[in-house]
Coordinates of C-alpha atoms in Angstrom, one line a residue:
L1 CA 127.7 101.1 67.6
I2 CA 128.9 101.0 64.0
V3 CA 127.3 98.7 61.2
G4 CA 128.8 98.3 58.4
G5 CA 132.3 99.5 56.9
K6 CA 135.9 99.1 58.7
P7 CA 136.3 99.5 63.2
P8 CA 137.9 102.9 63.7
Q9 CA 142.1 102.5 64.4
N10 CA 141.7 103.5 67.7
I11 CA 138.7 101.3 68.5
Q12 CA 140.4 99.8 71.9
K13 CA 140.0 103.4 73.2
T14 CA 136.4 103.9 71.7
P15 CA 133.5 102.5 73.6
L16 CA 131.8 101.3 70.5
V17 CA 130.8 97.2 69.2
Y18 CA 131.4 96.8 65.8
L19 CA 129.1 94.3 63.5
T20 CA 131.7 91.9 61.9
E21 CA 130.3 90.3 58.7
S22 CA 127.7 87.1 59.0
G23 CA 129.8 84.1 59.0
K24 CA 132.7 85.4 60.6
E25 CA 134.1 84.3 63.8
P26 CA 133.2 87.3 66.5
K27 CA 136.6 90.0 67.1
K28 CA 137.2 91.9 70.0
L29 CA 136.4 95.3 69.8
H30 CA 136.1 96.6 73.2
E31 CA 137.0 95.8 76.9
V32 CA 133.8 95.4 79.3
Q33 CA 134.8 94.0 83.1
G34 CA 137.6 92.0 82.1
G35 CA 135.8 90.6 78.9
F36 CA 134.4 92.2 75.0
L37 CA 131.7 92.8 73.5
S38 CA 131.1 91.6 70.2
V39 CA 128.3 91.1 67.4
Y40 CA 128.5 87.8 65.7
D41 CA 125.5 87.0 62.9
G42 CA 123.2 89.5 64.0
S43 CA 123.6 88.9 67.9
L44 CA 125.0 91.0 70.6
Y45 CA 127.9 88.6 72.6
Y46 CA 129.6 89.3 75.8
T47 CA 133.2 87.4 76.2
N48 CA 135.4 86.5 78.7
K49 CA 138.2 84.4 79.6
N50 CA 135.5 81.6 81.1
A51 CA 132.6 81.9 78.4
I52 CA 131.2 83.1 75.3
S53 CA 127.4 84.4 76.2
K54 CA 124.7 85.8 73.9
I55 CA 122.7 88.6 74.7
E56 CA 119.5 87.7 74.0
P57 CA 117.4 88.9 73.1
M58 CA 119.2 91.7 71.4
V59 CA 119.5 91.6 67.5
V60 CA 121.4 93.9 65.7
S61 CA 121.7 93.2 61.8
S62 CA 124.4 94.4 59.3
N63 CA 121.1 96.4 57.1
G64 CA 121.5 98.9 60.6
S65 CA 118.2 97.4 62.1
V66 CA 117.9 97.1 66.2
V67 CA 115.1 94.6 67.6
I68 CA 115.2 94.7 71.5
S69 CA 112.6 92.4 72.7
D70 CA 111.8 89.9 75.5
N71 CA 111.0 87.2 73.1
S72 CA 113.2 84.0 72.6
G73 CA 114.7 83.3 69.6
V74 CA 114.1 87.0 68.1
S75 CA 115.4 86.8 64.2
V76 CA 117.7 88.7 62.4
P77 CA 115.7 91.5 61.2
K78 CA 114.8 91.8 57.2
S79 CA 114.4 95.5 57.5
E80 CA 116.6 98.3 57.1
D81 CA 117.1 101.0 59.3
T82 CA 114.6 100.2 61.8
V83 CA 114.8 100.4 65.5
A84 CA 112.4 98.2 67.4
I85 CA 112.1 97.7 71.2
G86 CA 109.1 95.3 72.9
R87 CA 107.6 92.1 72.6
S88 CA 106.4 91.1 69.3
T89 CA 107.1 94.3 67.3
G90 CA 107.0 94.2 63.5
G91 CA 111.1 94.8 64.0
E92 CA 111.7 91.6 62.2
N93 CA 109.8 92.2 59.4
D94 CA 110.3 94.0 56.0
V95 CA 109.7 97.9 57.6
D96 CA 112.3 100.0 57.0
S97 CA 113.4 103.1 58.1
S98 CA 111.0 102.7 61.3
V99 CA 110.9 103.8 64.9
L100 CA 108.3 100.8 66.5
I101 CA 108.4 100.6 70.4
G102 CA 105.7 99.3 72.6
N103 CA 104.5 95.6 72.8
Y104 CA 103.1 94.2 69.6
A105 CA 103.2 97.8 68.1
G106 CA 103.2 97.2 64.5
S107 CA 103.8 93.3 65.0
K108 CA 102.4 92.1 61.8
M109 CA 103.6 94.5 59.5
E110 CA 104.7 93.1 56.3
S111 CA 106.1 95.9 54.1
G112 CA 106.1 99.7 53.7
G113 CA 107.9 102.1 56.3
T114 CA 108.7 105.3 57.6
H115 CA 106.6 104.6 60.1
V116 CA 106.6 105.9 64.1
V117 CA 104.8 103.8 66.3
I118 CA 105.1 104.4 70.4
G119 CA 102.5 102.7 72.7
V120 CA 101.4 98.9 73.8
G121 CA 99.1 97.6 71.2
S122 CA 99.6 100.2 68.5
A123 CA 99.1 100.0 65.0
K124 CA 99.3 96.2 65.8
N125 CA 97.4 94.6 62.7
L126 CA 99.1 97.3 60.3
Q127 CA 100.3 95.1 57.4
T128 CA 101.2 97.4 54.6
G129 CA 101.5 101.0 54.3
E130 CA 103.8 104.1 55.4
S131 CA 104.8 106.8 57.2
N132 CA 102.2 106.7 59.9
T133 CA 102.9 108.5 62.6
I134 CA 101.3 106.7 66.1
T135 CA 101.5 107.4 69.7
G136 CA 99.6 106.2 72.9
Y137 CA 97.9 102.9 73.6
N138 CA 96.2 100.8 71.2
T139 CA 96.4 103.7 68.6
Y140 CA 94.8 102.6 65.0
R141 CA 94.6 98.8 66.7
A142 CA 92.9 97.3 64.3
L143 CA 94.3 99.0 61.2
K144 CA 95.3 96.9 58.1
S145 CA 96.1 99.4 55.3
G146 CA 96.8 103.1 56.2
S147 CA 99.3 105.8 55.0
N148 CA 100.0 109.4 56.1
N149 CA 98.2 109.3 59.5
I150 CA 98.6 111.1 62.5
G151 CA 97.0 109.4 65.7
I152 CA 98.2 110.6 69.3
G153 CA 96.3 109.5 72.5
N154 CA 95.1 106.1 73.8
D155 CA 92.0 104.4 71.6
I156 CA 92.7 106.7 68.6
G157 CA 91.2 105.2 65.6
K158 CA 90.5 101.5 67.4
D159 CA 88.3 100.0 64.9
I160 CA 89.6 101.4 62.1
S161 CA 90.7 99.1 59.2
E162 CA 92.0 101.0 56.5
C163 CA 92.5 104.8 56.4
Y164 CA 94.7 107.5 55.0
D165 CA 95.5 110.9 55.2
N166 CA 94.1 111.6 58.9
I167 CA 95.1 113.8 62.1
A168 CA 93.1 112.8 65.3
I169 CA 94.4 113.7 68.4
G170 CA 92.6 113.1 71.9
S171 CA 91.7 110.1 73.3
N172 CA 89.0 108.1 71.6
A173 CA 89.0 109.9 68.4
L174 CA 88.3 108.4 65.1
K175 CA 87.8 105.5 68.1
N176 CA 84.9 103.4 66.2
S177 CA 85.0 104.8 62.5
H178 CA 85.6 102.6 59.4
S179 CA 87.2 103.6 56.1
M180 CA 87.9 107.3 56.0
G181 CA 90.2 109.5 54.4
G182 CA 91.4 113.3 55.0
N183 CA 89.9 114.1 58.0
I184 CA 91.3 116.2 61.2
S185 CA 89.7 115.2 64.7
I186 CA 91.0 116.5 67.8
G187 CA 89.5 116.3 71.1
S188 CA 88.2 113.4 73.1
G189 CA 85.9 111.4 71.6
S190 CA 85.6 113.8 68.6
M191 CA 84.9 111.9 65.2
G192 CA 84.7 109.0 67.6
E193 CA 81.7 107.1 66.2
C194 CA 81.4 108.5 62.6
G195 CA 81.6 106.0 59.4
Q196 CA 83.2 106.9 56.2
G197 CA 83.3 110.5 56.1
Q198 CA 86.0 112.3 54.2
S199 CA 87.8 115.5 54.6
N200 CA 86.1 116.5 58.0
V201 CA 87.4 118.7 60.7
A202 CA 86.4 118.4 64.2
I203 CA 87.6 120.3 66.9
G204 CA 86.1 119.9 70.6
R205 CA 85.7 116.9 72.8
D206 CA 82.7 115.3 70.9
S207 CA 82.6 117.1 67.9
L208 CA 81.0 115.3 64.9
S209 CA 81.0 112.3 67.1
K210 CA 78.6 110.7 64.4
I211 CA 79.2 111.8 61.1
Q212 CA 78.8 110.0 58.1
D213 CA 79.2 112.8 55.3
N214 CA 81.8 115.0 53.7
W215 CA 83.5 118.3 54.1
N216 CA 82.3 119.1 57.3
I217 CA 83.7 122.2 59.6
A218 CA 83.2 121.9 63.3
I219 CA 84.5 123.9 66.1
G220 CA 83.1 123.6 69.8
D221 CA 82.2 120.8 72.5
S222 CA 79.6 119.0 71.0
S223 CA 79.3 120.5 68.0
G224 CA 77.6 118.6 65.1
K225 CA 77.7 115.9 67.7
R226 CA 74.6 113.9 66.9
L227 CA 74.6 114.6 62.5
N228 CA 74.8 111.4 61.5
G229 CA 72.6 110.8 58.3
F230 CA 71.5 111.2 54.6
N231 CA 72.8 115.1 53.6
T232 CA 74.6 116.2 56.1
E233 CA 77.2 117.6 54.3
R234 CA 79.2 121.3 53.6
N235 CA 78.1 122.8 56.9
I236 CA 80.8 125.4 58.9
I237 CA 79.9 124.8 62.4
I238 CA 81.2 127.0 65.1
G239 CA 80.4 127.1 68.9
I240 CA 79.5 124.7 72.0
E241 CA 76.7 122.5 71.1
S242 CA 75.5 124.2 67.6
C243 CA 73.9 121.7 65.4
G244 CA 74.5 119.3 68.7
N245 CA 71.1 117.7 68.5
A246 CA 70.4 117.8 64.6
T247 CA 70.7 114.6 62.7
V248 CA 70.1 114.4 58.9
N249 CA 69.2 116.8 55.8
V250 CA 71.2 120.0 57.8
S251 CA 73.3 120.5 54.7
G252 CA 75.6 124.2 53.1
N253 CA 74.6 126.0 56.4
I254 CA 77.2 128.3 58.3
A255 CA 75.9 128.1 62.3
M256 CA 78.4 130.6 64.1
G257 CA 77.3 130.6 68.1
H258 CA 76.1 129.0 71.2
R259 CA 73.7 126.3 70.4
V260 CA 72.6 127.8 66.8
L261 CA 70.2 125.4 65.0
F262 CA 70.7 122.9 67.9
N263 CA 67.9 120.7 67.4
P264 CA 66.0 121.2 64.3
S265 CA 62.9 119.3 63.3
C266 CA 63.3 119.9 59.9
F267 CA 65.2 120.2 56.4
A268 CA 67.9 123.5 57.4
F269 CA 69.2 123.7 54.0
N270 CA 71.7 126.9 52.7
N271 CA 71.5 129.1 55.9
V272 CA 73.6 131.8 57.8
M273 CA 73.0 131.7 61.2
I274 CA 75.4 133.9 63.7
G275 CA 74.4 134.7 67.5
N276 CA 73.8 132.4 70.2
E277 CA 70.8 130.1 70.1
V278 CA 69.8 130.9 66.2
A279 CA 67.3 128.7 65.3
S280 CA 68.3 126.8 68.6
D281 CA 64.6 125.2 68.2
P282 CA 62.7 125.4 65.2
V283 CA 58.7 124.1 66.2
S284 CA 58.0 123.1 62.5
D285 CA 58.8 120.3 60.0
I286 CA 58.7 123.2 57.6
A287 CA 61.9 123.8 56.1
L288 CA 64.8 126.3 57.0
S289 CA 66.5 127.3 53.7
G290 CA 68.2 130.2 52.3
N291 CA 68.0 132.1 54.8
V292 CA 70.3 135.2 56.7
M293 CA 69.8 134.8 60.2
I294 CA 71.7 137.5 62.9
G295 CA 71.2 138.4 66.3
E296 CA 70.7 136.4 69.6
N297 CA 67.5 134.4 69.9
V298 CA 66.7 135.3 66.2
G299 CA 64.1 132.6 64.5
K300 CA 64.6 130.0 68.1
T301 CA 61.7 128.9 67.8
S302 CA 60.5 129.7 64.2
K303 CA 57.7 127.6 62.5
G304 CA 59.6 127.4 58.9
V305 CA 61.4 130.7 57.3
V306 CA 62.9 130.3 53.4
D307 CA 64.9 133.1 52.0
S308 CA 64.3 135.7 54.6
V309 CA 66.5 138.2 56.4
I310 CA 66.8 138.8 59.1
I311 CA 68.4 140.6 62.0
G312 CA 68.6 142.0 65.4
S313 CA 68.9 140.4 68.8
D314 CA 65.6 138.5 69.5
A315 CA 64.2 139.5 65.9
G316 CA 61.6 137.0 64.5
V317 CA 61.5 134.7 67.1
S318 CA 58.8 132.7 66.2
V319 CA 58.1 133.9 62.6
S320 CA 57.0 131.6 59.7
G321 CA 57.4 132.5 55.9
R322 CA 59.1 133.4 52.8
K323 CA 60.9 136.4 51.6
T324 CA 60.6 138.4 54.6
I325 CA 63.0 141.0 55.8
I326 CA 62.9 142.0 59.6
I327 CA 65.5 144.3 61.3
G328 CA 65.8 145.6 64.7
N329 CA 66.1 144.6 67.7
N330 CA 63.0 142.7 68.8
A331 CA 61.5 143.3 65.1
A332 CA 58.7 141.0 64.6
S333 CA 59.6 139.2 67.7
H334 CA 56.3 138.3 69.2
T335 CA 54.8 137.8 65.5
Q336 CA 53.1 134.0 65.6
G337 CA 51.7 133.9 62.2
K338 CA 53.2 133.7 59.3
C339 CA 54.7 136.3 56.8
G340 CA 55.4 136.7 53.1
G341 CA 57.2 139.4 51.3
E342 CA 57.0 142.0 54.1
V343 CA 60.0 144.2 55.4
I344 CA 59.7 145.2 59.0
I345 CA 62.0 147.4 59.6
G346 CA 63.1 149.0 63.5
Q347 CA 63.1 148.4 67.0
G348 CA 60.1 146.7 67.9
A349 CA 58.5 146.7 64.6
G350 CA 55.6 144.7 63.7
S351 CA 56.0 143.0 67.1
Y352 CA 52.2 141.9 66.8

């Protein structure tokens, strides 16, 4: 298919269809089973000695766009350099340099361009925006305005009305979210029910699934799964189910390991926690703040620890207090009371 310009000299030997200028009679270009194909006024025709038949519903415009649909009466596209295949796609609208494949793909597009939309119902309500890459069933279906988004998977961003600069991969990622931008969501259900979060990274099934805040990184299935309210920003969460049952007032933490800070019943601010089940089930509503906790089960059932350093497997499992240093495996492991300013060093030290 050649659009515009003059046909080549050897056109009778070349399997091409040449687009004639609008309003001029069809010109024989290529023999096809006793007839020939031609394009006239934006539509494709098959002609033989008996009749001229319009081949619907394929429309080719002089602007380089092709629309293939099962709709009757498809109009000449307003777009330039766009390919649209499917029922009621946006290929007839003023959408340039795009590929739209699938019934209703980009059907309401009014302006913009450079989109790749593949999948039934994907970007169905998108009206304005540029440079979206959308693949899957109903992906970004409700999106009305958005640019520079990537969505790969069924029902991604299904209910988002406006978003920019997001990358979402995996079924139901960003599914029931609202206006948002700059997020990376990889994994089924990741950030699936979040609100207006910005600049978050969620990798893993159901990670950060309800996040409402900004600047979090969560890696691992169900990491940060229920963070959903006030003061839940600037966390780095790595590990399956880490911060998985935490909801509000968890901010500025580095949590690395399985089920770290899993079910806090208190505020947790600006802690560094590394090791499986560190502070996983604190039993007090007194804050965990400004601590360094390293080692399996450190502070697992602590009762409020502030500005302390606890290092060693099973160290300070149930301690509480401020400005305490505990170093050594099992150090202060059975201490149930409050510490304040102590320095406890050595394996099993201070276990009373």
